[in-house]
PDB file of C-alpha atoms in Angstrom:
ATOM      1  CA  UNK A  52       0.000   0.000   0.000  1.00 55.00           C
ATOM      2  CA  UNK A  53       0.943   3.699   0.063  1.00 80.00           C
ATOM      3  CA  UNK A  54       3.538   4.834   2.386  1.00 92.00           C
ATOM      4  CA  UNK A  55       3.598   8.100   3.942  1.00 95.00           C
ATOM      5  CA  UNK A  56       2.727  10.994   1.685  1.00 95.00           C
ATOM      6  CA  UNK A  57       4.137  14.877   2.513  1.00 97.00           C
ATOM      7  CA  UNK A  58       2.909  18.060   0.702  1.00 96.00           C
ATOM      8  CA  UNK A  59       3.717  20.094  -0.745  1.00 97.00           C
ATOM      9  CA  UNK A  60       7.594  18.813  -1.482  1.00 95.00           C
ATOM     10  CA  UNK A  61       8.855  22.067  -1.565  1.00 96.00           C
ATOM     11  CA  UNK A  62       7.291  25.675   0.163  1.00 97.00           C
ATOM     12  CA  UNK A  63       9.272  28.775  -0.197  1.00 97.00           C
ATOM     13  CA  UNK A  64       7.485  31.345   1.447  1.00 97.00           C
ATOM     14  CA  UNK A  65       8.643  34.826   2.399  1.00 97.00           C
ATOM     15  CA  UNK A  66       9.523  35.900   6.157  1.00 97.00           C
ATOM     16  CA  UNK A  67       6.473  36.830   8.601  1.00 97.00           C
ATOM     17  CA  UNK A  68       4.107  34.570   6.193  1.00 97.00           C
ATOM     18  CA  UNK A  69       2.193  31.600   7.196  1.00 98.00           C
ATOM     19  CA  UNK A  70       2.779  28.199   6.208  1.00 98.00           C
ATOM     20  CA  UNK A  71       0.694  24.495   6.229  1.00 98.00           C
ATOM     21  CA  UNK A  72       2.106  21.450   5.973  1.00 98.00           C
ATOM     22  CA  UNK A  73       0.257  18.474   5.371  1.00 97.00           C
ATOM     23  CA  UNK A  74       0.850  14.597   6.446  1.00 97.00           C
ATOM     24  CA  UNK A  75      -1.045  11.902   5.377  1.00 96.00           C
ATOM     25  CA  UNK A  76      -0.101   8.849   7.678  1.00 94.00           C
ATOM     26  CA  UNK A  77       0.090   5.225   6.507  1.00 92.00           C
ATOM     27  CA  UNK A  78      -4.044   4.258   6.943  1.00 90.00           C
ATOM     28  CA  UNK A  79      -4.762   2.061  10.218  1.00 86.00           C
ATOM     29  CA  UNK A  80      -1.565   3.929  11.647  1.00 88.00           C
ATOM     30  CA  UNK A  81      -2.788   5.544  15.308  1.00 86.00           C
ATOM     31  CA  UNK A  82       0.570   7.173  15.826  1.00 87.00           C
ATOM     32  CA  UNK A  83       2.060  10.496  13.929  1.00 91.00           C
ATOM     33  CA  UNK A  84       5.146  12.413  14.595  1.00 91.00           C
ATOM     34  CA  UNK A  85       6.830  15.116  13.321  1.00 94.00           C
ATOM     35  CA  UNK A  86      10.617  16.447  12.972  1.00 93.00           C
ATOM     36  CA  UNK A  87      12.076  18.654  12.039  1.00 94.00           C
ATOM     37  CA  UNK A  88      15.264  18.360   9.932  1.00 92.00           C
ATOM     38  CA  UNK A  89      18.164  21.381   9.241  1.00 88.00           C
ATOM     39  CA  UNK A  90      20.729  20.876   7.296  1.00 78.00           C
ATOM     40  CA  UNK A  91      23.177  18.492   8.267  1.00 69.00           C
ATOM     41  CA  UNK A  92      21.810  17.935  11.720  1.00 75.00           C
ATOM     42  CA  UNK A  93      19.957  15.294  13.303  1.00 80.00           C
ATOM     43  CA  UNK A  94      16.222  14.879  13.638  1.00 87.00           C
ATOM     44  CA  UNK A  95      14.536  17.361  16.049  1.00 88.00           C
ATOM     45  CA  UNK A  96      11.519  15.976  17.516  1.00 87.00           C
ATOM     46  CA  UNK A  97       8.197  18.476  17.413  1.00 91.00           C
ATOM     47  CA  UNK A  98       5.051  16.689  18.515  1.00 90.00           C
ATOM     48  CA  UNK A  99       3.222  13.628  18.232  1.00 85.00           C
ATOM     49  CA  UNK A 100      -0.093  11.936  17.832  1.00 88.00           C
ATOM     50  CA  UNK A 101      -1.381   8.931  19.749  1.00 83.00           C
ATOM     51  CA  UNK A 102      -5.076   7.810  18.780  1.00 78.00           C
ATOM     52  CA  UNK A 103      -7.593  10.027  20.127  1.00 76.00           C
ATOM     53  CA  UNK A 104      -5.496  11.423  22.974  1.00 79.00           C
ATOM     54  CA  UNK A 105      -3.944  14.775  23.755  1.00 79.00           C
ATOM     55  CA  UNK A 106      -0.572  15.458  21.546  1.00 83.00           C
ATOM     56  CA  UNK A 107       2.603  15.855  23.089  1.00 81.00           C
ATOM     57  CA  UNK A 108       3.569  19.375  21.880  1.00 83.00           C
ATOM     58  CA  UNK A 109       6.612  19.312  23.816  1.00 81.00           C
ATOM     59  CA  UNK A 110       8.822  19.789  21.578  1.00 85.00           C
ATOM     60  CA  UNK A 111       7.873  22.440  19.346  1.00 89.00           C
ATOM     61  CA  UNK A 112      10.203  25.589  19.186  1.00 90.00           C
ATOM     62  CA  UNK A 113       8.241  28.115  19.903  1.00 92.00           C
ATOM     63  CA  UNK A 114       4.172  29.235  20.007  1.00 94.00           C
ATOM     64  CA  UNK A 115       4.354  30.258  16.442  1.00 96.00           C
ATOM     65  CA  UNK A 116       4.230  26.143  15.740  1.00 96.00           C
ATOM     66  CA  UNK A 117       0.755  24.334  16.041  1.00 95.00           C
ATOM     67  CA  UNK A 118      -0.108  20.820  14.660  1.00 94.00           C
ATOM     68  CA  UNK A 119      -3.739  19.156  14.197  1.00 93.00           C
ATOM     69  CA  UNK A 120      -4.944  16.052  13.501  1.00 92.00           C
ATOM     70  CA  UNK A 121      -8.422  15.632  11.734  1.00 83.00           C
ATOM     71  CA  UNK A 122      -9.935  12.258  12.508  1.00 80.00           C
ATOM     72  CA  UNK A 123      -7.085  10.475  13.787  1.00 76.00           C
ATOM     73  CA  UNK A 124      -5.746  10.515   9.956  1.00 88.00           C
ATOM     74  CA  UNK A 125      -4.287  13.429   8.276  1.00 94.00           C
ATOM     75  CA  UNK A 126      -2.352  16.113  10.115  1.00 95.00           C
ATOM     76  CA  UNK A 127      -1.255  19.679   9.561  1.00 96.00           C
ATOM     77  CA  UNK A 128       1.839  21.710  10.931  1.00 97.00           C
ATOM     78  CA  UNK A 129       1.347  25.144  10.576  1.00 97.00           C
ATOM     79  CA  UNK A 130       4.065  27.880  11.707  1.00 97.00           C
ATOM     80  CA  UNK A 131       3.278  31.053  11.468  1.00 97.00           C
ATOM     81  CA  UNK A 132       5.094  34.236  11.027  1.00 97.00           C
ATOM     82  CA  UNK A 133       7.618  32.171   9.720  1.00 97.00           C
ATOM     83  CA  UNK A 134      11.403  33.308  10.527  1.00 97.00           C
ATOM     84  CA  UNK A 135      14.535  32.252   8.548  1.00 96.00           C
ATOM     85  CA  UNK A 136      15.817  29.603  11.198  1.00 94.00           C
ATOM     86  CA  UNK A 137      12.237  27.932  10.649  1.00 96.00           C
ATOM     87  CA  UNK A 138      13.847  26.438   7.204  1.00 96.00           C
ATOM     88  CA  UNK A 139      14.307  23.299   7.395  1.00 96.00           C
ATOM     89  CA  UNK A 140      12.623  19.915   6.272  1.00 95.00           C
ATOM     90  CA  UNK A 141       9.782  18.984   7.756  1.00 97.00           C
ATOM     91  CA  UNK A 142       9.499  15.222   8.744  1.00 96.00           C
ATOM     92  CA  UNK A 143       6.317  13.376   9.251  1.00 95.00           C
ATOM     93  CA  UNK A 144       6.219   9.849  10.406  1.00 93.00           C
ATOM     94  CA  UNK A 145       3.451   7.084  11.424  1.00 91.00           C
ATOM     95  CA  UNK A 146       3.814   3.958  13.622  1.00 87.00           C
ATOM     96  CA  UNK A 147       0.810   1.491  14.000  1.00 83.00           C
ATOM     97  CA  UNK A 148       0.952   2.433  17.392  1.00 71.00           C
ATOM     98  CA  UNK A 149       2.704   3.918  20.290  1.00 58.00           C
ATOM     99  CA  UNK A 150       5.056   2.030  22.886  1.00 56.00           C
ATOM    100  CA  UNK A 151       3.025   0.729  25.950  1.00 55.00           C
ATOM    101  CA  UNK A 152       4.215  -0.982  29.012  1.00 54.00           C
ATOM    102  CA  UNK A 153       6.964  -3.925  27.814  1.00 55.00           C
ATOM    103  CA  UNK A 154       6.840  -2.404  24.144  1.00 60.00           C
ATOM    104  CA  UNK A 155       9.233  -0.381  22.144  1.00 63.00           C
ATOM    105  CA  UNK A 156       7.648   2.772  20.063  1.00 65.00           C
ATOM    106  CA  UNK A 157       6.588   0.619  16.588  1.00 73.00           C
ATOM    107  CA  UNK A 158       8.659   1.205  13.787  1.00 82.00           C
ATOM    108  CA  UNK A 159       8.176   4.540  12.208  1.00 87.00           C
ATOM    109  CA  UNK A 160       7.350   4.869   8.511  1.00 91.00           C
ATOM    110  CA  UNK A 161       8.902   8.593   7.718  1.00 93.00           C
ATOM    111  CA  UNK A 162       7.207  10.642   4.375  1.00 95.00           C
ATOM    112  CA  UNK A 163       9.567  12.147   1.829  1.00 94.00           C
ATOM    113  CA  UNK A 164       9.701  15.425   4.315  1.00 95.00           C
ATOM    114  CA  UNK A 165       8.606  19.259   2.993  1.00 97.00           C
ATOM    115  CA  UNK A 166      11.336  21.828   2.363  1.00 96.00           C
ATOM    116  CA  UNK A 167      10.873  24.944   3.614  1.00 97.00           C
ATOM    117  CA  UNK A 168      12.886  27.815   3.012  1.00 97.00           C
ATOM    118  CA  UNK A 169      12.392  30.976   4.243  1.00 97.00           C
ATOM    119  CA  UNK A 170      13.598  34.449   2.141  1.00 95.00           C
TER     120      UNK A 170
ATOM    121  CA  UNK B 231      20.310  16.624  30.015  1.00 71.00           C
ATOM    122  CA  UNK B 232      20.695  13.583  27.159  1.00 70.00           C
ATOM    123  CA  UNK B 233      23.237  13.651  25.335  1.00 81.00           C
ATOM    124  CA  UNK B 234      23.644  11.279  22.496  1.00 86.00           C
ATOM    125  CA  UNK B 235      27.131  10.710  19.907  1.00 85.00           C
ATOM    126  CA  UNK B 236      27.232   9.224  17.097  1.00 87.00           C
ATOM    127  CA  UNK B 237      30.664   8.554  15.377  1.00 79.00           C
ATOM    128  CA  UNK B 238      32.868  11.459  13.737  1.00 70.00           C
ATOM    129  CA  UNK B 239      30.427  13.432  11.520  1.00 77.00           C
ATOM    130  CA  UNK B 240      31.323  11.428   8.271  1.00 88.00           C
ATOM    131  CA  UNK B 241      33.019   8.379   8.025  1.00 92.00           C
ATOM    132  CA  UNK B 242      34.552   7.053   4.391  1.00 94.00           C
ATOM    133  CA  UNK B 243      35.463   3.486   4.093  1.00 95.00           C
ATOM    134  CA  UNK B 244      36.714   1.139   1.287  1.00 97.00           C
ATOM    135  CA  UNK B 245      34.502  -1.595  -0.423  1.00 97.00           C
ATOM    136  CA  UNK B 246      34.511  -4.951   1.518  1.00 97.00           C
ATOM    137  CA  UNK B 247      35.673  -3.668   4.330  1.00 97.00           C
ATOM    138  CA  UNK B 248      33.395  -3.727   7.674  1.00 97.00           C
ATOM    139  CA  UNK B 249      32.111  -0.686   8.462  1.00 95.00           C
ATOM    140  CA  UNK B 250      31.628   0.495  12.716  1.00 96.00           C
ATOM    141  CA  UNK B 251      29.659   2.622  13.601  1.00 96.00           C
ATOM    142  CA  UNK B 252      29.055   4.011  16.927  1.00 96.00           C
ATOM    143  CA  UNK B 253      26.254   5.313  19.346  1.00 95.00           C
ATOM    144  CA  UNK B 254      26.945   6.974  22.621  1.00 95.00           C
ATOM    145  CA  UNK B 255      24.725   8.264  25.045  1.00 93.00           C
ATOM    146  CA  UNK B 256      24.634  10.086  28.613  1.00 90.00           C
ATOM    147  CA  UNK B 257      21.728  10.907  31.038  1.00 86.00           C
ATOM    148  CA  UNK B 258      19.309   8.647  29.658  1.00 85.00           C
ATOM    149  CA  UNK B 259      18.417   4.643  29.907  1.00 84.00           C
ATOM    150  CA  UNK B 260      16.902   3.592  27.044  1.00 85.00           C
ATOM    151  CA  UNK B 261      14.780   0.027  27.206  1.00 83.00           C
ATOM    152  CA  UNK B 262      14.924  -0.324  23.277  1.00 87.00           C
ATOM    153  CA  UNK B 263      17.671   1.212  20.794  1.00 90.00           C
ATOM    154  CA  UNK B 264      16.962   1.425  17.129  1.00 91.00           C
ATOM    155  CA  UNK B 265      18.851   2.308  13.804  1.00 94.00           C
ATOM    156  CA  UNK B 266      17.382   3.918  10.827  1.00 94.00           C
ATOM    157  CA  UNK B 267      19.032   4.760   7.380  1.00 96.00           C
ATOM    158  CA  UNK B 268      19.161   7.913   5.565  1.00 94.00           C
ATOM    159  CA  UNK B 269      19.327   8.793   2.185  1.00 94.00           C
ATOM    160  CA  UNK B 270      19.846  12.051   0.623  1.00 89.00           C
ATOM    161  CA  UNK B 271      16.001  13.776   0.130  1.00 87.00           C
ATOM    162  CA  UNK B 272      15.077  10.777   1.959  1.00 90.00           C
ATOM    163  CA  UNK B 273      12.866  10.305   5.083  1.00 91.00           C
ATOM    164  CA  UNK B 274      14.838   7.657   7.821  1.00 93.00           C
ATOM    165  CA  UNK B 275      14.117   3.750   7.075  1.00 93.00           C
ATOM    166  CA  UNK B 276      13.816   1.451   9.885  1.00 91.00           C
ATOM    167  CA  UNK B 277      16.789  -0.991   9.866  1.00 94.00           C
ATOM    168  CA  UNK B 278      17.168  -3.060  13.365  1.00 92.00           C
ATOM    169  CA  UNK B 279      15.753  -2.839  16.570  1.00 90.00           C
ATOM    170  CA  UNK B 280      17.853  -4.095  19.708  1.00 91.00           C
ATOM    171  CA  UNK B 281      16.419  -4.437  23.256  1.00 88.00           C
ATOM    172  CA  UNK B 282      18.330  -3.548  26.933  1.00 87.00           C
ATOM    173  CA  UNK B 283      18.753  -7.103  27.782  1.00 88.00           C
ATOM    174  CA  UNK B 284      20.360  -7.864  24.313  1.00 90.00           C
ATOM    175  CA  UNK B 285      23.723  -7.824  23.548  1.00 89.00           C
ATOM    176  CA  UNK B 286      23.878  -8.548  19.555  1.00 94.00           C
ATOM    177  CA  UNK B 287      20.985  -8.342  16.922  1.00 93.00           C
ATOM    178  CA  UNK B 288      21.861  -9.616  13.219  1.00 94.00           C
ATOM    179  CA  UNK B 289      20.140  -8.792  10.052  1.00 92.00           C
ATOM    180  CA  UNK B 290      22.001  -9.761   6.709  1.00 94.00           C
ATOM    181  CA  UNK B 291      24.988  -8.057   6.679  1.00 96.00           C
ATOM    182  CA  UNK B 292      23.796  -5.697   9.809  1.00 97.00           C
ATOM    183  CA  UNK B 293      24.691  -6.550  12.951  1.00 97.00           C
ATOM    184  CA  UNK B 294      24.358  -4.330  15.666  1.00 97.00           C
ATOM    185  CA  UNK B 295      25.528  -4.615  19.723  1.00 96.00           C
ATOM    186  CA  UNK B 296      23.870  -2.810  22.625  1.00 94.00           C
ATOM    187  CA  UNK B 297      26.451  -2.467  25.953  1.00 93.00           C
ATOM    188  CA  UNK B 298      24.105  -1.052  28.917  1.00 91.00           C
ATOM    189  CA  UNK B 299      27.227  -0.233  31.095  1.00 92.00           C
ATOM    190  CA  UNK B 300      29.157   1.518  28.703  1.00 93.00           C
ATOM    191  CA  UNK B 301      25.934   3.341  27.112  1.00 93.00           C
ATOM    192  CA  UNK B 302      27.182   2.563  23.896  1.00 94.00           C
ATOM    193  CA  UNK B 303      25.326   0.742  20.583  1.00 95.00           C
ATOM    194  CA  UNK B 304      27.580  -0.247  17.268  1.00 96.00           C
ATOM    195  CA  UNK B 305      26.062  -0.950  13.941  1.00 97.00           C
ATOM    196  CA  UNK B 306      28.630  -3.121  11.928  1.00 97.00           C
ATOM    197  CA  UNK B 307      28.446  -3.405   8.242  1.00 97.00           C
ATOM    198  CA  UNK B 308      29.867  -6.418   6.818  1.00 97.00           C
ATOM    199  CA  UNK B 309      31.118  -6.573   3.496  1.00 97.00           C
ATOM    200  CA  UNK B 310      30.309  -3.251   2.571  1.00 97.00           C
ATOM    201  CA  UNK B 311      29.137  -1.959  -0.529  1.00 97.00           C
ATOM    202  CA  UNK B 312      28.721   1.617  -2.483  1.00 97.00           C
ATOM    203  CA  UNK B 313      25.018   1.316  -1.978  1.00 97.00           C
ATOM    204  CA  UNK B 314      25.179   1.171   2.046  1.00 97.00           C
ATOM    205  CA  UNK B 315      26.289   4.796   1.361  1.00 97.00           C
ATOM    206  CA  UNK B 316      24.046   6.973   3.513  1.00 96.00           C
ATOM    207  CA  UNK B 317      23.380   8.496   7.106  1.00 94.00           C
ATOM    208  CA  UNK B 318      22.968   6.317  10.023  1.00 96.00           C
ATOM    209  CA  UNK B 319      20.730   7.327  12.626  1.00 94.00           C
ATOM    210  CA  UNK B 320      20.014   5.665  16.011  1.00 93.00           C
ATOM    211  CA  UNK B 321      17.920   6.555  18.267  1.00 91.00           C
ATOM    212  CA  UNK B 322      16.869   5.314  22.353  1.00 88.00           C
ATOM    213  CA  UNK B 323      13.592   4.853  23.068  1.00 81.00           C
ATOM    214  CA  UNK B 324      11.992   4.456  26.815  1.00 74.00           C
ATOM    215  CA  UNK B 325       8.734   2.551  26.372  1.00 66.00           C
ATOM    216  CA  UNK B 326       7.705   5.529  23.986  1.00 62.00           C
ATOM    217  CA  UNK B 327       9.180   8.206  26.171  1.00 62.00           C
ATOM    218  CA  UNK B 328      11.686  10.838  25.039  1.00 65.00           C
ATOM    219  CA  UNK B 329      12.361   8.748  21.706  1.00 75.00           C
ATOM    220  CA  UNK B 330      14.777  10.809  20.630  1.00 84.00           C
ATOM    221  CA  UNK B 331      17.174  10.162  17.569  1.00 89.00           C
ATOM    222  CA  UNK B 332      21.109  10.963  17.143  1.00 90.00           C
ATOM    223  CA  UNK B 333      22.676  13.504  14.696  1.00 89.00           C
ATOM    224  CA  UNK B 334      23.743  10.985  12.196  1.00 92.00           C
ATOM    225  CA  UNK B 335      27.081   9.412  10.899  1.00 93.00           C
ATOM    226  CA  UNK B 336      27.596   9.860   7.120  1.00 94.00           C
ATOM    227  CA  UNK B 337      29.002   6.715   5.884  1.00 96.00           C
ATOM    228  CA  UNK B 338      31.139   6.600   2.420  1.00 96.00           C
ATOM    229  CA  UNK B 339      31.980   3.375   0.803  1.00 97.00           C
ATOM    230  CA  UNK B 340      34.607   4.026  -1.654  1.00 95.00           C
ATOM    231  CA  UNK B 341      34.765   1.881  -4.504  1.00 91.00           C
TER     232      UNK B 341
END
C-alpha cells in the first residue's frame, strides 16, 4: 500500500508569512510524529499523535508552531510568522501504534519530508 | 540533560571492508535502541531494533551490539558496498518516552 505521503515537497514562502504542511499517515496507523530536519543535523523531535489522545507538543520551538490532527488521519503543521531559522525539512512519520508498558515505540514509517525555506 | 554521539560526523570506508559505527549516550536509559538509514532527500528507514537485555541483533549483513554499562550501541556493516552509502541514525527509546534520535554518521563506501 501507500507509504507516507508529505505536501507540498517544496514551500518557499517569504519571512512573517504563514505556512501548512500536510501529512497523510500510513491508513490504520494511530501514531504520527513530526521532525524537524536542518541541514546536516539530526532529527529534532516536534510533537506527536497517539489515537484520540492529547498530543505531546513538547517539543515544538516556539508558540508560532501548532499541529492538528483531523480524525485520527491526516495532520497539519502550521508555523506562522515564519522566521529564517524555521527552514528546514519537515518530517512526518506514522507507527501502527505507540510504545506501551513492555513495548518499544513501533517502527516509524517517515514521508519524503517538505522543504521549507524561508527568504 | 541527554546527550547522544554518534561517530565522527562522516566516516569514508573502502569496499569490503566492515564498516563500525558508533552510538553513545549520557543521562538517559533507554529500554529499546533502534537504527534507521538515511538517504539524501530521503525520510529515515527502519533498519534493526535491539532491546536492553540484548547484547547482539543480526540482520544480513547488519549486525548491531547494545552495551548497557558503557551506554554505547555499534552498527557493523559487513562486506560493505557503495550502496550502504548513507546516514545512520540511532535513536533510544523508553517505552515511547523521550524517543529521541542521534545527529547521524555519514558513511562513504569508496569503490
Amino acid at each position: 500500500g501507500a507509504g507516507v505521503s508529505q505536501s507540498p515537497s517544496n514551500k518557499v514562502t517569504e519571512k512573517g508569512k504563514d505556512v501548512e504542511l500536510r501529512c497523510d499517515p500510513i491508513s490504520g496507523h494511530t501514531a504520527l510524529y513530526w521532525y524537524r530536519q536542518s541541514l546536516g543535523q539530526g532529527l529534532e523531535f516536534l510533537i506527536y499523535f497517539q489515537g484520540n489522545s492529547a498530543p505531546d507538543k513538547s517539543g515544538l520551538p516556539s508558540d508560532r508552531f501548532s499541529a492538528e490532527r483531523t480524525g485520527g488521519s491526516v495532520s497539519t503543521l502550521t508555523i506562522q510568522r515564519t522566521q529564517q531559522e524555521d527552514s528546514a525539512v519537515y518530517l512526518c512519520a506514522s507507527s501502527f501504534a505507540l510504545a506501551g508498558p513492555g513495548s518499544p515505540t513501533d517502527t516509524q514509517y517517515f514521508g519524503p519530508g517538505t522543504r521549507l525555506t524561508v527568504l | 540533560s541527554q546527550k547522544i554521539e554518534q561517530n565522527s560526523e562522516a566516516l569514508n570506508i573502502q569496499e569490503g571492508k566492515t564498516a563500525t559505527l558508533t552510538c553513545n549516550y549520557t543521562n538517559y536509559s533507554p529500554a529499546y535502541l533502534q537504527w534507521y538509514r538515511q538517504d539524501p532527500g530521503r525520510g529515515p528507514v527502519f533498519l534493526l531494533l535491539i532491546r536492553e537485555n540484548e547484547k547482539e541483533k543480526r540482520k544480513e549483513r547488519l549486525k548491531v551490539t547494545f552495551d548497557t554499562t558503557l551506554k554505547q550501541s555499534l552498527f557493523h556493516i559487513t562486506a560493505s558496498q557503495p550502496a550502504d552509502s548513507a546516514t545512520y541514525l540511532c535513536a533510544l527509546d523508553n517505552y515511547g518516552q523521550n524517543f529521541v534520535f542521534g545527529p547521524g554518521t555519514r558513511l562513504s563506501v569508496l569503490p
